[in-house]
mmCIF file of C-alpha atoms in Angstrom:
data_model
loop_
_atom_site.group_PDB
_atom_site.id
_atom_site.type_symbol
_atom_site.label_atom_id
_atom_site.label_comp_id
_atom_site.label_asym_id
_atom_site.label_seq_id
_atom_site.Cartn_x
_atom_site.Cartn_y
_atom_site.Cartn_z
ATOM 1 C CA UNK A 1 165.384 208.962 94.697
ATOM 2 C CA UNK A 2 161.831 208.927 96.281
ATOM 3 C CA UNK A 3 159.854 207.514 93.240
ATOM 4 C CA UNK A 4 158.469 204.294 93.602
ATOM 5 C CA UNK A 5 157.577 203.832 90.129
ATOM 6 C CA UNK A 6 161.494 202.309 89.053
ATOM 7 C CA UNK A 7 161.942 205.407 87.002
ATOM 8 C CA UNK A 8 164.901 206.482 88.979
ATOM 9 C CA UNK A 9 168.216 206.504 87.547
ATOM 10 C CA UNK A 10 170.121 203.998 89.791
ATOM 11 C CA UNK A 11 173.444 205.628 89.192
ATOM 12 C CA UNK A 12 172.331 208.765 91.159
ATOM 13 C CA UNK A 13 171.005 207.256 94.253
ATOM 14 C CA UNK A 14 173.269 206.286 97.017
ATOM 15 C CA UNK A 15 173.048 202.467 96.781
ATOM 16 C CA UNK A 16 174.383 201.436 99.946
ATOM 17 C CA UNK A 17 173.617 204.065 102.508
ATOM 18 C CA UNK A 18 173.533 202.434 104.880
ATOM 19 C CA UNK A 19 175.720 199.483 103.990
ATOM 20 C CA UNK A 20 174.064 196.399 102.925
ATOM 21 C CA UNK A 21 170.477 197.674 102.918
ATOM 22 C CA UNK A 22 169.721 197.176 99.356
ATOM 23 C CA UNK A 23 168.414 193.506 98.039
ATOM 24 C CA UNK A 24 168.617 192.019 94.866
ATOM 25 C CA UNK A 25 165.546 190.008 94.051
ATOM 26 C CA UNK A 26 165.088 187.520 91.399
ATOM 27 C CA UNK A 27 160.988 187.414 90.434
ATOM 28 C CA UNK A 28 158.721 186.463 87.879
ATOM 29 C CA UNK A 29 158.687 189.022 85.177
ATOM 30 C CA UNK A 30 155.094 189.855 85.588
ATOM 31 C CA UNK A 31 155.763 190.887 89.271
ATOM 32 C CA UNK A 32 154.466 194.114 90.150
ATOM 33 C CA UNK A 33 155.223 197.039 92.195
ATOM 34 C CA UNK A 34 152.380 196.827 94.255
ATOM 35 C CA UNK A 35 153.106 193.148 94.973
ATOM 36 C CA UNK A 36 156.496 193.932 96.088
ATOM 37 C CA UNK A 37 155.550 196.887 98.100
ATOM 38 C CA UNK A 38 152.840 194.754 99.742
ATOM 39 C CA UNK A 39 154.974 191.670 100.596
ATOM 40 C CA UNK A 40 157.989 193.791 101.928
ATOM 41 C CA UNK A 41 156.924 196.863 103.566
ATOM 42 C CA UNK A 42 156.003 195.475 106.712
ATOM 43 C CA UNK A 43 159.880 194.609 107.245
ATOM 44 C CA UNK A 44 160.483 198.230 107.102
ATOM 45 C CA UNK A 45 160.940 201.760 105.376
ATOM 46 C CA UNK A 46 161.286 201.115 101.599
ATOM 47 C CA UNK A 47 163.123 203.999 100.205
ATOM 48 C CA UNK A 48 163.052 202.533 96.715
ATOM 49 C CA UNK A 49 161.875 199.643 94.471
ATOM 50 C CA UNK A 50 163.478 199.567 91.176
ATOM 51 C CA UNK A 51 162.431 196.965 88.768
ATOM 52 C CA UNK A 52 164.949 196.313 85.661
ATOM 53 C CA UNK A 53 163.417 196.714 82.535
ATOM 54 C CA UNK A 54 164.810 195.739 78.737
ATOM 55 C CA UNK A 55 166.079 198.862 77.406
ATOM 56 C CA UNK A 56 164.499 197.979 73.992
ATOM 57 C CA UNK A 57 161.113 196.606 75.015
ATOM 58 C CA UNK A 58 160.720 198.201 78.380
ATOM 59 C CA UNK A 59 159.481 194.875 79.696
ATOM 60 C CA UNK A 60 160.290 193.817 83.119
ATOM 61 C CA UNK A 61 163.210 191.204 83.321
ATOM 62 C CA UNK A 62 162.480 189.493 86.378
ATOM 63 C CA UNK A 63 165.191 191.533 88.732
ATOM 64 C CA UNK A 64 164.363 193.948 91.071
ATOM 65 C CA UNK A 65 166.101 195.913 93.632
ATOM 66 C CA UNK A 66 164.613 197.044 97.016
ATOM 67 C CA UNK A 67 166.246 199.692 99.000
ATOM 68 C CA UNK A 68 165.330 200.036 102.818
ATOM 69 C CA UNK A 69 166.066 202.651 105.305
ATOM 70 C CA UNK A 70 168.126 200.270 107.597
ATOM 71 C CA UNK A 71 170.392 197.392 107.182
ATOM 72 C CA UNK A 72 168.371 195.467 109.943
ATOM 73 C CA UNK A 73 165.229 195.829 107.587
ATOM 74 C CA UNK A 74 166.850 194.273 104.816
ATOM 75 C CA UNK A 75 168.476 191.268 106.769
ATOM 76 C CA UNK A 76 165.128 190.685 108.174
ATOM 77 C CA UNK A 77 163.289 190.920 104.841
ATOM 78 C CA UNK A 78 166.082 188.521 103.017
ATOM 79 C CA UNK A 79 165.615 186.241 105.934
ATOM 80 C CA UNK A 80 161.756 185.738 106.130
ATOM 81 C CA UNK A 81 160.933 186.261 102.077
ATOM 82 C CA UNK A 82 163.722 184.332 100.426
ATOM 83 C CA UNK A 83 162.299 181.493 98.693
ATOM 84 C CA UNK A 84 158.665 182.588 99.206
ATOM 85 C CA UNK A 85 155.855 183.327 96.769
ATOM 86 C CA UNK A 86 154.266 186.653 96.522
ATOM 87 C CA UNK A 87 150.941 187.547 95.381
ATOM 88 C CA UNK A 88 149.485 185.597 92.544
ATOM 89 C CA UNK A 89 152.817 184.710 91.252
ATOM 90 C CA UNK A 90 154.102 180.912 91.347
ATOM 91 C CA UNK A 91 157.841 181.545 91.066
ATOM 92 C CA UNK A 92 159.351 181.624 94.506
ATOM 93 C CA UNK A 93 161.751 184.867 94.973
ATOM 94 C CA UNK A 94 165.180 184.618 95.157
ATOM 95 C CA UNK A 95 167.042 187.370 97.435
ATOM 96 C CA UNK A 96 170.443 188.369 98.093
ATOM 97 C CA UNK A 97 172.038 191.502 99.506
ATOM 98 C CA UNK A 98 173.120 193.685 96.416
ATOM 99 C CA UNK A 99 176.680 194.213 95.414
#
């Protein structure tokens, strides 16, 4: 669960502990984990960043899950970062609470 490399099987992680602490992020396919970490870590403790990859090509799909340690941290990140561009990316982020 502590892996920040997006390699963790999400079925083995308590995804919503605490509830609503996991964000669903639509981003550019070439957004890196480092860009995401840099942009989101100021809002709280990030427990996991999971970049969804195509099962065949292993290329990112432009979907990321970011798990915070507290619901309040996730809420603040959502409020502040939704619609923003990060790093060198021109596509604005679309962020929702993961269901």
